[in-house]
Amino acid sequence: MFRYFLYVFMLLTSHALFAQDNLQQDLRLAQQYTRQGEYEKAASIYERLYEQNPKSSMYYRNYYNALLAVKDFTRAEELVKKQLKQDKNDPTLYIDLGLLLKGQSKFEDADAEFEKALKMAKDNQIQNIASVFSNADEHNYAIKAYLKGREIFKDSRMFSRELAQEYKQTGDTNNAISCYLDYAAIQPDHIQIIYNELQRFTNEEEDIEELQRQLYSRIQNETSELIYTEILIWAFYQQKDFEQAFIQVKALDKRLNEDGKRLMELAKKALTEKQYDIAIGAYEYVIAKGENNPLYVNAREELLNCRNEKITATPNYTQEDLRGLEADYIDFLRLFGKNANTISSIRDLAALYAYYLNITDNAITLLEDALRMSSVSAYNRALTKLDLGDYYLMKGEIWDATLLYSQVDKDFTDDMLGEEARYKNARLSYFNGDFEWAQAQLNVLKASTSELIANDALKLSVFITDNMGLDTSAVPMQMFARADLLIVQKKYAAAITTYDSLNRMFPAHTLDDDILYSRANISIEQRQYTQAAQYLETLLKSYGKDILADDALFTLAQLNEKHFDNKDKALECYQNLLIQYPGSLYVVESRKRYRQLRGERVN
């Protein structure tokens, strides 16, 4: 008897498993037909599956969608009504019926079914029917569903994010913004999500104005909600309106009695956009909090850096400006000492001496003293050595320079600092006329993880290859490399004399365009901008298809924008670069500058 029951059980089980396997196989086939757009075939399978399992909402939904796809409204309506007999209290079925009617252009009847679904919806059905409406692109009805949910739950901010997205779909910007701000008030921890959503409203002037209007209104009427001020500050950052951002950040810092951290962030952003006065004002605000403030020293140091950049980035800085900056650095180092914490300021002062005040000995002494400080980290020590090597090179002490570069290379072999040191040594070999050795080092550095080093290495490598490959004599290149070293050493008159000799001794040489470009750069260093522009114009006219053409055009654009204040000419240069040299490394920056000069907002 036991064996008999066991046999029957195994028979029934195997039959059930076989049936289940067939069901899964049919379902996969129907899904495949749906993906391929063969809805008739899919509908045929789903019909069979639904008839076998009439209580399965999945089979019903897939069958309904397949019929809708082939516009078989008659069968679809029969299906919905059949389903309604099973569950007349399911509001989504009335939505299905409404969609069928709408597909047949029976709009009033469709609206009646949609309204019926809304009317009968219970609290636990709101989210679902709103999603069904939304997925069917019935966004206005999705909005009605969520608003009804607010009434049911007596919560005027419920479903804020969902409503914002539905309003956005209907083009109702004002209500979309309002709902996102509601969402910010109830979920301040989701601020990054909110910023991502609001980003879409920062491209059009009228949208950003509406966002600001609503924020100001809420700040005034809901004084306890600080999140609105934070969003307003963010909105000003998107516009790069640092002046207004400064006002709001100061107010928030004062209200919360903070240490100035927000002001430091503002200053950093403003400095990135070269809004020097705003950055300086922010740092000074933090400094005014007093010496006991934890950000006091940092603010003092950053203020120095900001003033440094403001002066050196200005084409018409004076010797008085430079001496004033030097005095500020000396005062800072006297107050806070020369130590590991102030090493960045020590290096900055050294750079001021070497590159602007032309007192290379002071720069060298400053950094030699810094290297004797045992507390300086290995990384900062390496940075200091690289700087000091550059200043030795400027003074003509080649051996000392290469020794320092080699030390950094050895200590940071697998780091970008090591790669930078190797590039500097390769460039030294180039200056010395050892082009083969320089080329070997540069070929390795072209694969550098640093884009800047890789680009510089590639540029110098290509330059050596182009000008040595077909030349039977190395003399022109040796003369040019010697002139390059003279430029690094700021011996501009000697460099120009070398170029004159090169042009005279080797007329119509392949280096002629390089000489013109170097002459232009010397003129820029000497602030002879009109002369520089003439050299660049000559280069573009005579060598417009050569490798330096895009460099010359970009430099000319910069001269017109920053020094000649000739916006139209700058626009023309940037546009020509984008059109004539689409593969140039300057394309991204040229496009950005072009758009900004045209008054477009660039994020």
Coordinates of C-alpha atoms in Angstrom, one line a residue:
M1 CA 0.0 0.0 0.0
F2 CA 2.8 2.4 0.9
R3 CA 4.5 1.8 -2.5
Y4 CA 1.2 2.6 -4.2
F5 CA 0.8 6.0 -2.5
L6 CA 4.4 6.8 -3.1
Y7 CA 3.9 6.1 -6.8
V8 CA 0.8 8.3 -7.0
F9 CA 2.6 11.1 -5.1
M10 CA 5.6 11.0 -7.5
L11 CA 3.3 10.9 -10.5
L12 CA 1.3 14.0 -9.4
T13 CA 4.5 15.9 -8.4
S14 CA 6.2 15.2 -11.8
H15 CA 3.0 16.3 -13.6
A16 CA 2.9 19.6 -11.6
L17 CA 6.6 20.2 -12.2
F18 CA 6.1 19.6 -16.0
A19 CA 3.1 22.0 -16.1
Q20 CA 5.1 24.6 -14.2
D21 CA 8.0 24.2 -16.6
N22 CA 5.6 24.7 -19.5
L23 CA 4.2 27.9 -17.9
Q24 CA 7.7 29.4 -17.5
Q25 CA 8.7 28.4 -21.0
D26 CA 5.5 30.1 -22.4
L27 CA 6.1 33.2 -20.3
R28 CA 9.7 33.6 -21.5
L29 CA 8.6 33.2 -25.1
A30 CA 5.9 35.8 -24.7
Q31 CA 8.4 38.2 -23.1
Q32 CA 10.7 37.6 -26.0
Y33 CA 8.0 38.4 -28.5
T34 CA 7.2 41.6 -26.6
R35 CA 10.9 42.7 -26.7
Q36 CA 10.9 42.1 -30.4
G37 CA 7.7 44.1 -30.9
E38 CA 5.7 41.0 -32.1
Y39 CA 2.7 41.9 -29.9
E40 CA 0.2 39.7 -31.7
K41 CA 2.2 36.6 -30.9
A42 CA 2.7 37.8 -27.4
A43 CA -1.0 38.5 -26.9
S44 CA -1.8 35.0 -28.1
I45 CA 0.4 33.4 -25.4
Y46 CA -0.7 35.8 -22.7
E47 CA -4.3 35.0 -23.5
R48 CA -3.7 31.3 -22.9
L49 CA -1.8 32.0 -19.7
Y50 CA -4.5 34.3 -18.4
E51 CA -7.2 31.8 -19.1
Q52 CA -5.3 29.2 -17.2
N53 CA -4.7 31.7 -14.3
P54 CA -7.5 34.3 -14.3
K55 CA -6.5 35.6 -10.9
S56 CA -2.9 36.4 -11.8
S57 CA -2.5 40.2 -12.0
M58 CA 0.7 39.7 -13.9
Y59 CA -0.8 37.7 -16.7
Y60 CA -3.7 40.1 -16.9
R61 CA -1.4 43.2 -17.1
N62 CA 0.8 41.7 -19.8
Y63 CA -2.2 40.5 -21.8
Y64 CA -3.8 43.9 -21.5
N65 CA -0.6 45.8 -22.6
A66 CA -0.2 43.5 -25.6
L67 CA -3.8 44.1 -26.7
L68 CA -3.3 47.8 -26.3
A69 CA -0.1 47.7 -28.3
V70 CA -2.0 46.2 -31.3
K71 CA -4.9 48.5 -30.7
D72 CA -7.3 45.6 -30.3
F73 CA -9.6 47.7 -28.1
T74 CA -12.6 45.4 -28.3
R75 CA -10.8 42.4 -26.8
A76 CA -9.0 44.6 -24.4
E77 CA -12.3 46.1 -23.2
E78 CA -13.8 42.6 -22.8
L79 CA -10.7 41.6 -20.8
V80 CA -11.0 44.6 -18.4
K81 CA -14.7 44.1 -17.8
K82 CA -14.0 40.4 -17.1
Q83 CA -11.4 41.4 -14.6
L84 CA -13.8 43.9 -13.0
K85 CA -16.2 41.1 -12.3
Q86 CA -13.5 39.6 -10.2
D87 CA -12.6 42.8 -8.4
K88 CA -14.8 45.9 -9.0
N89 CA -13.0 47.8 -6.2
D90 CA -9.6 47.9 -8.0
P91 CA -9.3 51.5 -9.2
T92 CA -6.5 50.6 -11.6
L93 CA -8.9 48.6 -13.7
Y94 CA -11.0 51.8 -14.3
I95 CA -7.8 53.5 -15.4
D96 CA -7.2 50.6 -17.8
L97 CA -10.7 51.1 -19.2
G98 CA -10.2 54.8 -19.5
L99 CA -7.0 54.3 -21.5
L100 CA -8.9 52.1 -23.9
L101 CA -11.6 54.7 -24.4
K102 CA -9.0 57.4 -24.9
G103 CA -7.3 55.2 -27.5
Q104 CA -10.6 55.3 -29.4
S105 CA -10.8 59.1 -29.0
K106 CA -13.7 58.8 -26.5
F107 CA -12.1 61.4 -24.3
E108 CA -15.1 62.4 -22.2
D109 CA -15.8 58.7 -21.4
A110 CA -12.2 58.2 -20.6
D111 CA -12.1 61.1 -18.2
A112 CA -15.2 59.7 -16.5
E113 CA -13.4 56.4 -15.9
F114 CA -10.3 58.2 -14.6
E115 CA -12.4 60.3 -12.2
K116 CA -14.1 57.1 -11.0
A117 CA -10.7 55.6 -10.2
L118 CA -9.7 58.7 -8.3
K119 CA -13.0 58.9 -6.4
M120 CA -12.8 55.3 -5.2
A121 CA -9.1 55.3 -4.3
K122 CA -8.3 54.5 -0.7
D123 CA -5.3 55.7 1.3
N124 CA -3.3 52.6 0.6
Q125 CA -4.0 52.8 -3.1
I126 CA -3.0 56.4 -3.8
Q127 CA 0.7 55.7 -4.6
N128 CA -0.2 52.8 -6.9
I129 CA -2.9 54.6 -9.0
A130 CA -0.7 57.7 -9.3
S131 CA 2.1 55.5 -10.6
V132 CA -0.3 53.9 -13.1
F133 CA -1.4 57.3 -14.3
S134 CA 2.2 58.5 -14.6
N135 CA 3.4 55.4 -16.5
A136 CA 0.5 56.0 -18.9
D137 CA 1.6 59.6 -19.4
E138 CA -1.5 60.8 -17.7
H139 CA 0.5 63.2 -15.6
N140 CA -2.4 65.6 -14.7
Y141 CA -4.4 62.7 -13.3
A142 CA -1.2 61.5 -11.4
I143 CA -1.1 65.0 -9.9
K144 CA -4.8 64.7 -8.9
A145 CA -4.1 61.4 -7.2
Y146 CA -1.2 62.7 -5.2
L147 CA -3.2 65.8 -4.2
K148 CA -6.1 63.6 -3.1
G149 CA -3.5 61.7 -1.0
R150 CA -2.5 64.9 0.7
E151 CA -6.2 65.5 1.6
I152 CA -6.7 62.0 2.9
F153 CA -3.6 62.1 5.1
K154 CA -4.1 65.7 6.0
D155 CA -0.4 66.4 5.1
S156 CA 0.2 69.4 2.7
R157 CA 3.8 68.3 2.0
M158 CA 3.2 64.6 1.4
F159 CA 4.3 63.2 -2.0
S160 CA 6.3 66.3 -2.6
R161 CA 9.0 64.7 -4.7
E162 CA 6.5 62.7 -6.7
L163 CA 4.4 65.7 -7.4
A164 CA 7.4 67.8 -8.4
Q165 CA 8.3 65.2 -11.0
E166 CA 4.7 65.1 -12.3
Y167 CA 4.5 68.9 -12.5
K168 CA 7.8 68.9 -14.3
Q169 CA 6.4 66.5 -16.9
T170 CA 3.5 68.9 -17.5
G171 CA 5.8 71.9 -17.9
D172 CA 4.5 73.5 -14.7
T173 CA 7.8 74.9 -13.5
N174 CA 6.4 77.0 -10.7
N175 CA 4.6 74.1 -9.0
A176 CA 7.5 71.8 -9.7
I177 CA 9.9 74.1 -7.9
S178 CA 7.5 74.6 -5.0
C179 CA 7.2 70.9 -4.5
Y180 CA 11.0 70.3 -4.6
L181 CA 11.3 73.0 -1.9
D182 CA 8.6 71.2 0.2
Y183 CA 10.6 68.1 -0.2
A184 CA 13.8 69.9 0.9
A185 CA 12.0 71.0 4.1
I186 CA 10.9 67.5 5.0
Q187 CA 14.0 65.7 3.8
P188 CA 17.0 68.0 4.3
D189 CA 19.3 65.0 4.4
H190 CA 18.5 64.5 0.7
I191 CA 19.9 67.9 -0.3
Q192 CA 22.2 66.5 -3.0
I193 CA 19.2 64.8 -4.7
I194 CA 17.3 68.1 -4.5
Y195 CA 20.2 70.0 -6.1
N196 CA 20.4 67.5 -8.9
E197 CA 16.7 68.0 -9.6
L198 CA 16.8 71.8 -9.3
Q199 CA 19.8 71.9 -11.6
R200 CA 17.3 71.6 -14.5
F201 CA 15.8 74.9 -13.5
T202 CA 19.1 76.9 -13.6
N203 CA 19.5 77.1 -17.4
E204 CA 16.7 79.5 -18.3
E205 CA 16.7 83.0 -16.8
E206 CA 13.0 83.0 -16.0
D207 CA 13.3 79.6 -14.2
I208 CA 16.2 80.7 -12.0
E209 CA 14.3 83.9 -11.2
E210 CA 11.2 81.9 -10.1
L211 CA 13.4 79.6 -7.9
Q212 CA 14.9 82.7 -6.2
R213 CA 11.5 84.4 -5.8
Q214 CA 10.1 81.3 -4.1
L215 CA 13.2 80.9 -1.9
Y216 CA 13.1 84.6 -0.8
S217 CA 9.4 84.2 0.1
R218 CA 10.0 81.1 2.1
I219 CA 13.0 82.5 3.9
Q220 CA 10.9 85.5 4.9
N221 CA 7.8 83.5 5.9
E222 CA 9.4 80.3 7.3
T223 CA 12.3 81.8 9.3
S224 CA 13.1 78.5 11.1
E225 CA 13.8 76.6 7.8
L226 CA 17.5 77.2 7.2
I227 CA 17.5 74.8 4.2
Y228 CA 16.0 77.5 2.0
T229 CA 18.9 79.8 2.6
E230 CA 21.3 77.0 1.8
I231 CA 19.5 76.3 -1.5
L232 CA 19.5 80.0 -2.3
I233 CA 23.3 80.1 -1.8
W234 CA 23.6 77.1 -4.1
A235 CA 21.4 78.8 -6.7
F236 CA 23.7 81.8 -6.7
Y237 CA 26.7 79.5 -7.1
Q238 CA 25.1 78.1 -10.2
Q239 CA 24.8 81.6 -11.6
K240 CA 28.3 82.4 -10.4
D241 CA 26.7 85.4 -8.6
F242 CA 29.2 85.4 -5.7
E243 CA 28.3 88.8 -4.6
Q244 CA 24.7 87.7 -3.6
A245 CA 26.0 84.4 -2.3
F246 CA 28.4 86.3 0.0
I247 CA 25.5 88.2 1.5
Q248 CA 23.6 85.0 2.2
V249 CA 26.6 83.1 3.5
K250 CA 27.5 85.8 5.9
A251 CA 23.9 85.9 7.2
L252 CA 23.8 82.2 7.7
D253 CA 27.3 82.1 9.4
K254 CA 26.2 84.9 11.8
R255 CA 22.8 83.3 12.6
L256 CA 24.4 79.9 13.3
N257 CA 27.4 81.5 15.1
E258 CA 29.7 79.3 12.9
D259 CA 33.5 79.5 12.6
G260 CA 33.5 80.7 8.9
K261 CA 33.7 77.4 7.2
R262 CA 31.0 78.4 4.7
L263 CA 32.9 81.6 4.0
M264 CA 36.1 79.6 3.3
E265 CA 34.1 77.5 0.8
L266 CA 32.7 80.6 -0.9
A267 CA 36.1 82.1 -1.2
K268 CA 37.5 79.0 -2.8
K269 CA 34.7 78.9 -5.4
A270 CA 35.0 82.7 -6.0
L271 CA 38.8 82.4 -6.5
T272 CA 38.3 79.6 -9.0
E273 CA 36.2 82.0 -11.1
K274 CA 38.7 84.8 -10.6
Q275 CA 36.3 86.8 -8.4
Y276 CA 39.2 88.0 -6.4
D277 CA 37.5 90.8 -4.4
I278 CA 34.7 88.5 -3.2
A279 CA 37.3 85.9 -2.2
I280 CA 39.4 88.5 -0.4
G281 CA 36.3 89.8 1.4
A282 CA 35.3 86.3 2.6
Y283 CA 38.8 85.6 3.9
E284 CA 38.9 89.0 5.7
Y285 CA 35.5 88.2 7.3
V286 CA 36.8 85.0 8.7
I287 CA 40.0 86.7 9.9
A288 CA 37.9 89.3 11.7
K289 CA 36.5 86.6 13.9
G290 CA 39.8 86.8 15.8
E291 CA 43.0 84.8 16.4
N292 CA 41.2 82.2 18.6
N293 CA 39.0 81.1 15.6
P294 CA 40.2 77.6 14.4
L295 CA 40.2 78.9 10.8
Y296 CA 42.2 82.1 11.5
V297 CA 45.6 80.9 10.3
N298 CA 44.2 79.1 7.3
A299 CA 42.2 82.3 6.3
R300 CA 45.3 84.4 6.7
E301 CA 47.3 82.1 4.4
E302 CA 44.6 81.7 1.8
L303 CA 44.1 85.5 1.8
L304 CA 47.8 85.8 0.9
N305 CA 47.4 83.3 -1.9
C306 CA 44.4 85.1 -3.2
R307 CA 46.1 88.5 -3.3
N308 CA 49.1 86.9 -4.9
E309 CA 47.0 85.5 -7.7
K310 CA 45.0 88.7 -8.1
I311 CA 48.2 90.7 -8.6
T312 CA 50.1 88.3 -10.8
A313 CA 47.1 87.6 -13.0
T314 CA 46.7 91.3 -13.7
P315 CA 48.6 92.5 -16.8
N316 CA 49.2 95.9 -15.3
Y317 CA 50.6 95.1 -11.9
T318 CA 53.3 97.4 -10.6
Q319 CA 56.5 97.0 -8.7
E320 CA 54.7 98.6 -5.8
D321 CA 52.1 95.8 -5.9
L322 CA 54.8 93.2 -5.8
R323 CA 56.6 94.8 -2.9
G324 CA 53.4 95.1 -1.0
L325 CA 52.7 91.4 -1.5
E326 CA 56.3 90.6 -0.4
A327 CA 55.8 92.6 2.8
D328 CA 52.5 90.7 3.4
Y329 CA 54.3 87.3 3.1
I330 CA 57.2 88.4 5.4
D331 CA 54.7 89.7 8.0
F332 CA 52.8 86.4 7.8
L333 CA 55.9 84.3 8.2
R334 CA 57.1 86.5 11.1
L335 CA 53.8 86.0 12.9
F336 CA 53.4 82.3 12.3
G337 CA 57.0 81.2 11.8
K338 CA 58.8 79.3 9.1
N339 CA 57.8 75.7 9.7
A340 CA 56.1 72.7 8.2
N341 CA 52.7 74.4 8.6
T342 CA 53.8 77.5 6.6
I343 CA 55.8 75.7 3.9
S344 CA 53.3 76.6 1.2
S345 CA 53.7 80.3 1.9
I346 CA 57.5 80.0 2.0
R347 CA 57.3 78.4 -1.5
D348 CA 55.0 81.1 -2.7
L349 CA 57.2 83.9 -1.5
A350 CA 60.2 82.2 -3.2
A351 CA 58.2 82.1 -6.4
L352 CA 57.4 85.8 -6.0
Y353 CA 61.2 86.5 -5.7
A354 CA 62.2 84.3 -8.6
Y355 CA 59.5 85.0 -11.2
Y356 CA 58.3 88.5 -10.5
L357 CA 60.9 90.5 -8.4
N358 CA 63.8 88.8 -10.2
I359 CA 65.7 88.2 -7.0
T360 CA 66.6 84.6 -7.6
D361 CA 69.2 84.5 -4.8
N362 CA 66.5 85.3 -2.2
A363 CA 64.3 82.5 -3.5
I364 CA 67.2 80.0 -3.3
T365 CA 68.2 81.1 0.2
L366 CA 64.5 80.8 1.4
L367 CA 64.1 77.3 0.0
E368 CA 67.6 76.1 1.2
D369 CA 66.6 77.1 4.7
A370 CA 63.2 75.4 4.3
L371 CA 64.9 72.1 3.4
R372 CA 66.9 72.2 6.7
M373 CA 63.6 72.1 8.6
S374 CA 63.3 68.5 9.8
S375 CA 59.5 68.8 10.4
V376 CA 58.7 69.2 6.7
S377 CA 56.9 66.2 5.2
A378 CA 58.6 64.1 2.5
Y379 CA 56.0 65.3 0.0
N380 CA 56.4 69.0 0.7
R381 CA 60.2 68.5 0.8
A382 CA 60.0 67.0 -2.7
L383 CA 57.9 70.0 -4.0
T384 CA 60.4 72.4 -2.4
K385 CA 63.3 70.5 -4.1
L386 CA 61.6 70.8 -7.5
D387 CA 61.1 74.6 -7.0
L388 CA 64.7 75.0 -5.9
G389 CA 65.9 73.0 -8.9
D390 CA 64.0 75.4 -11.1
Y391 CA 65.7 78.4 -9.4
Y392 CA 69.1 76.9 -9.7
L393 CA 68.4 76.4 -13.4
M394 CA 67.4 80.1 -13.7
K395 CA 70.7 81.0 -12.1
G396 CA 72.6 78.8 -14.5
E397 CA 73.6 76.2 -11.8
I398 CA 72.7 73.2 -14.0
W399 CA 74.4 70.5 -12.0
D400 CA 72.6 71.5 -8.8
A401 CA 69.3 71.6 -10.6
T402 CA 69.6 68.1 -12.1
L403 CA 70.8 66.7 -8.7
L404 CA 67.6 67.9 -7.0
Y405 CA 65.4 66.6 -9.8
S406 CA 67.1 63.2 -9.6
Q407 CA 66.6 63.1 -5.8
V408 CA 62.9 63.6 -6.2
D409 CA 62.8 61.1 -9.1
K410 CA 64.4 58.5 -6.8
D411 CA 62.2 59.2 -3.8
F412 CA 58.9 59.3 -5.7
T413 CA 59.6 56.9 -8.6
D414 CA 56.0 55.7 -8.9
D415 CA 54.4 59.1 -8.1
M416 CA 53.5 62.0 -10.3
L417 CA 56.1 64.0 -8.5
G418 CA 58.7 61.5 -9.8
E419 CA 57.3 61.9 -13.3
E420 CA 57.5 65.7 -13.0
A421 CA 61.1 65.4 -11.9
R422 CA 61.9 63.1 -14.8
Y423 CA 60.3 65.6 -17.2
K424 CA 62.4 68.4 -15.8
N425 CA 65.6 66.3 -16.2
A426 CA 64.6 65.4 -19.8
R427 CA 64.1 69.1 -20.5
L428 CA 67.5 69.8 -19.1
S429 CA 69.0 67.3 -21.5
Y430 CA 67.2 69.1 -24.3
F431 CA 68.6 72.5 -23.2
N432 CA 72.1 70.9 -23.2
G433 CA 71.6 69.6 -26.8
D434 CA 71.5 66.0 -25.8
F435 CA 68.4 65.4 -27.9
E436 CA 68.6 61.6 -28.2
W437 CA 68.6 61.1 -24.4
A438 CA 65.9 63.7 -23.9
Q439 CA 63.8 61.9 -26.5
A440 CA 64.2 58.6 -24.8
Q441 CA 62.9 60.0 -21.5
L442 CA 60.1 61.9 -23.1
N443 CA 58.8 58.8 -24.9
V444 CA 58.3 57.1 -21.6
L445 CA 56.7 60.2 -20.0
K446 CA 54.1 60.4 -22.8
A447 CA 52.2 57.7 -21.0
S448 CA 52.2 59.7 -17.7
T449 CA 49.1 59.5 -15.5
S450 CA 49.3 63.3 -15.3
E451 CA 47.7 64.8 -18.4
L452 CA 49.8 67.9 -18.0
I453 CA 53.1 66.0 -17.9
A454 CA 52.0 63.7 -20.7
N455 CA 51.0 66.7 -22.9
D456 CA 54.2 68.6 -22.2
A457 CA 56.3 65.4 -22.9
L458 CA 54.4 64.8 -26.1
K459 CA 54.8 68.4 -27.3
L460 CA 58.6 68.5 -26.7
S461 CA 59.1 65.0 -28.2
V462 CA 57.2 65.9 -31.4
F463 CA 59.2 69.1 -31.6
I464 CA 62.5 67.3 -31.4
T465 CA 61.4 64.7 -33.9
D466 CA 60.0 67.2 -36.4
N467 CA 63.1 69.4 -36.3
M468 CA 65.9 66.8 -36.2
G469 CA 64.5 64.1 -38.5
L470 CA 65.3 65.8 -41.8
D471 CA 68.1 68.1 -40.7
T472 CA 71.7 67.0 -41.4
S473 CA 73.0 69.5 -38.8
A474 CA 72.1 69.7 -35.1
V475 CA 73.3 73.2 -34.9
P476 CA 70.0 75.0 -35.5
M477 CA 68.3 72.9 -32.8
Q478 CA 71.1 73.4 -30.4
M479 CA 70.9 77.2 -30.9
F480 CA 67.1 77.1 -30.4
A481 CA 67.4 74.9 -27.2
R482 CA 70.0 77.3 -25.9
A483 CA 67.6 80.2 -26.5
D484 CA 64.9 78.3 -24.7
L485 CA 67.2 78.0 -21.6
L486 CA 67.9 81.7 -21.8
I487 CA 64.2 82.4 -21.7
V488 CA 63.8 80.2 -18.6
Q489 CA 66.7 82.3 -17.1
K490 CA 64.8 85.5 -18.1
K491 CA 67.8 86.6 -20.3
Y492 CA 65.4 87.8 -23.0
A493 CA 67.8 90.0 -24.9
A494 CA 70.3 87.1 -25.2
A495 CA 67.5 84.8 -26.4
I496 CA 66.4 87.3 -29.1
T497 CA 70.0 87.7 -30.2
T498 CA 70.2 83.9 -30.6
Y499 CA 67.1 83.9 -32.7
D500 CA 68.4 86.6 -34.9
S501 CA 71.6 84.6 -35.5
L502 CA 69.6 81.5 -36.2
N503 CA 67.4 83.3 -38.7
R504 CA 70.5 84.8 -40.4
M505 CA 72.5 81.6 -40.5
F506 CA 69.7 79.2 -41.4
P507 CA 67.1 81.2 -43.5
A508 CA 63.8 79.5 -44.3
H509 CA 64.4 76.8 -41.6
T510 CA 61.7 74.6 -40.2
L511 CA 62.2 76.3 -36.9
D512 CA 61.0 79.7 -38.2
D513 CA 57.4 79.3 -36.9
D514 CA 58.8 78.2 -33.5
I515 CA 61.0 81.3 -33.4
L516 CA 58.1 83.5 -34.1
Y517 CA 56.1 81.9 -31.3
S518 CA 58.9 82.2 -28.9
R519 CA 59.4 85.9 -29.8
A520 CA 55.7 86.4 -29.1
N521 CA 56.0 84.8 -25.7
I522 CA 59.0 86.9 -24.8
S523 CA 57.1 90.0 -25.8
I524 CA 54.2 88.9 -23.5
E525 CA 56.6 88.4 -20.6
Q526 CA 57.9 91.9 -21.2
R527 CA 54.3 93.2 -21.5
Q528 CA 54.8 94.3 -25.1
Y529 CA 51.4 93.0 -26.1
T530 CA 51.1 94.8 -29.4
Q531 CA 54.5 93.4 -30.6
A532 CA 53.4 89.9 -29.4
A533 CA 50.2 90.1 -31.4
Q534 CA 52.2 91.1 -34.5
Y535 CA 54.4 88.0 -34.2
L536 CA 51.3 85.8 -33.8
E537 CA 49.6 87.3 -36.8
T538 CA 52.7 86.7 -38.9
L539 CA 52.9 83.1 -37.7
L540 CA 49.2 82.4 -38.6
K541 CA 49.6 84.1 -42.0
S542 CA 52.7 82.2 -43.0
Y543 CA 52.4 78.9 -41.1
G544 CA 48.6 78.5 -40.6
K545 CA 48.7 74.8 -41.3
D546 CA 51.7 74.0 -39.1
I547 CA 51.7 72.5 -35.6
L548 CA 51.9 75.8 -33.7
A549 CA 49.0 77.4 -35.5
D550 CA 46.4 76.6 -32.8
D551 CA 48.8 77.7 -30.1
A552 CA 49.2 81.0 -31.8
L553 CA 45.5 81.5 -32.4
F554 CA 44.6 80.7 -28.8
T555 CA 47.3 83.0 -27.5
L556 CA 46.1 85.8 -29.8
A557 CA 42.5 85.2 -28.5
Q558 CA 43.8 85.6 -24.9
L559 CA 45.6 88.8 -25.8
N560 CA 42.5 90.3 -27.3
E561 CA 40.3 89.2 -24.4
K562 CA 42.5 90.1 -21.5
H563 CA 44.9 92.8 -22.6
F564 CA 43.3 94.7 -25.6
D565 CA 39.7 94.3 -24.3
N566 CA 38.7 93.5 -27.9
K567 CA 35.8 91.2 -27.3
D568 CA 34.9 90.9 -31.0
K569 CA 38.4 90.0 -32.1
A570 CA 38.7 87.5 -29.2
L571 CA 35.4 85.9 -30.3
E572 CA 36.6 85.6 -33.8
C573 CA 39.8 83.9 -32.8
Y574 CA 38.1 81.4 -30.5
Q575 CA 35.5 80.6 -33.2
N576 CA 38.2 80.2 -35.9
L577 CA 40.1 77.8 -33.5
L578 CA 37.0 75.7 -33.0
I579 CA 36.4 75.5 -36.8
Q580 CA 39.9 75.2 -38.2
Y581 CA 41.5 73.1 -35.5
P582 CA 38.8 70.7 -34.0
G583 CA 41.5 68.4 -32.7
S584 CA 43.4 71.0 -30.7
L585 CA 44.0 70.7 -27.0
Y586 CA 42.6 74.2 -26.7
V587 CA 39.1 73.3 -28.0
V588 CA 37.4 72.8 -24.6
E589 CA 38.7 76.1 -23.1
S590 CA 38.1 78.0 -26.4
R591 CA 34.5 76.8 -26.4
K592 CA 34.0 77.8 -22.8
R593 CA 35.6 81.3 -23.4
Y594 CA 33.6 81.7 -26.6
R595 CA 30.3 81.0 -24.8
Q596 CA 31.1 83.3 -21.9
L597 CA 32.1 86.2 -24.1
R598 CA 28.7 85.7 -25.9
G599 CA 27.0 86.0 -22.5
E600 CA 25.9 82.4 -22.2
R601 CA 25.9 80.7 -18.8
V602 CA 28.6 78.1 -18.5
N603 CA 28.5 75.7 -15.6

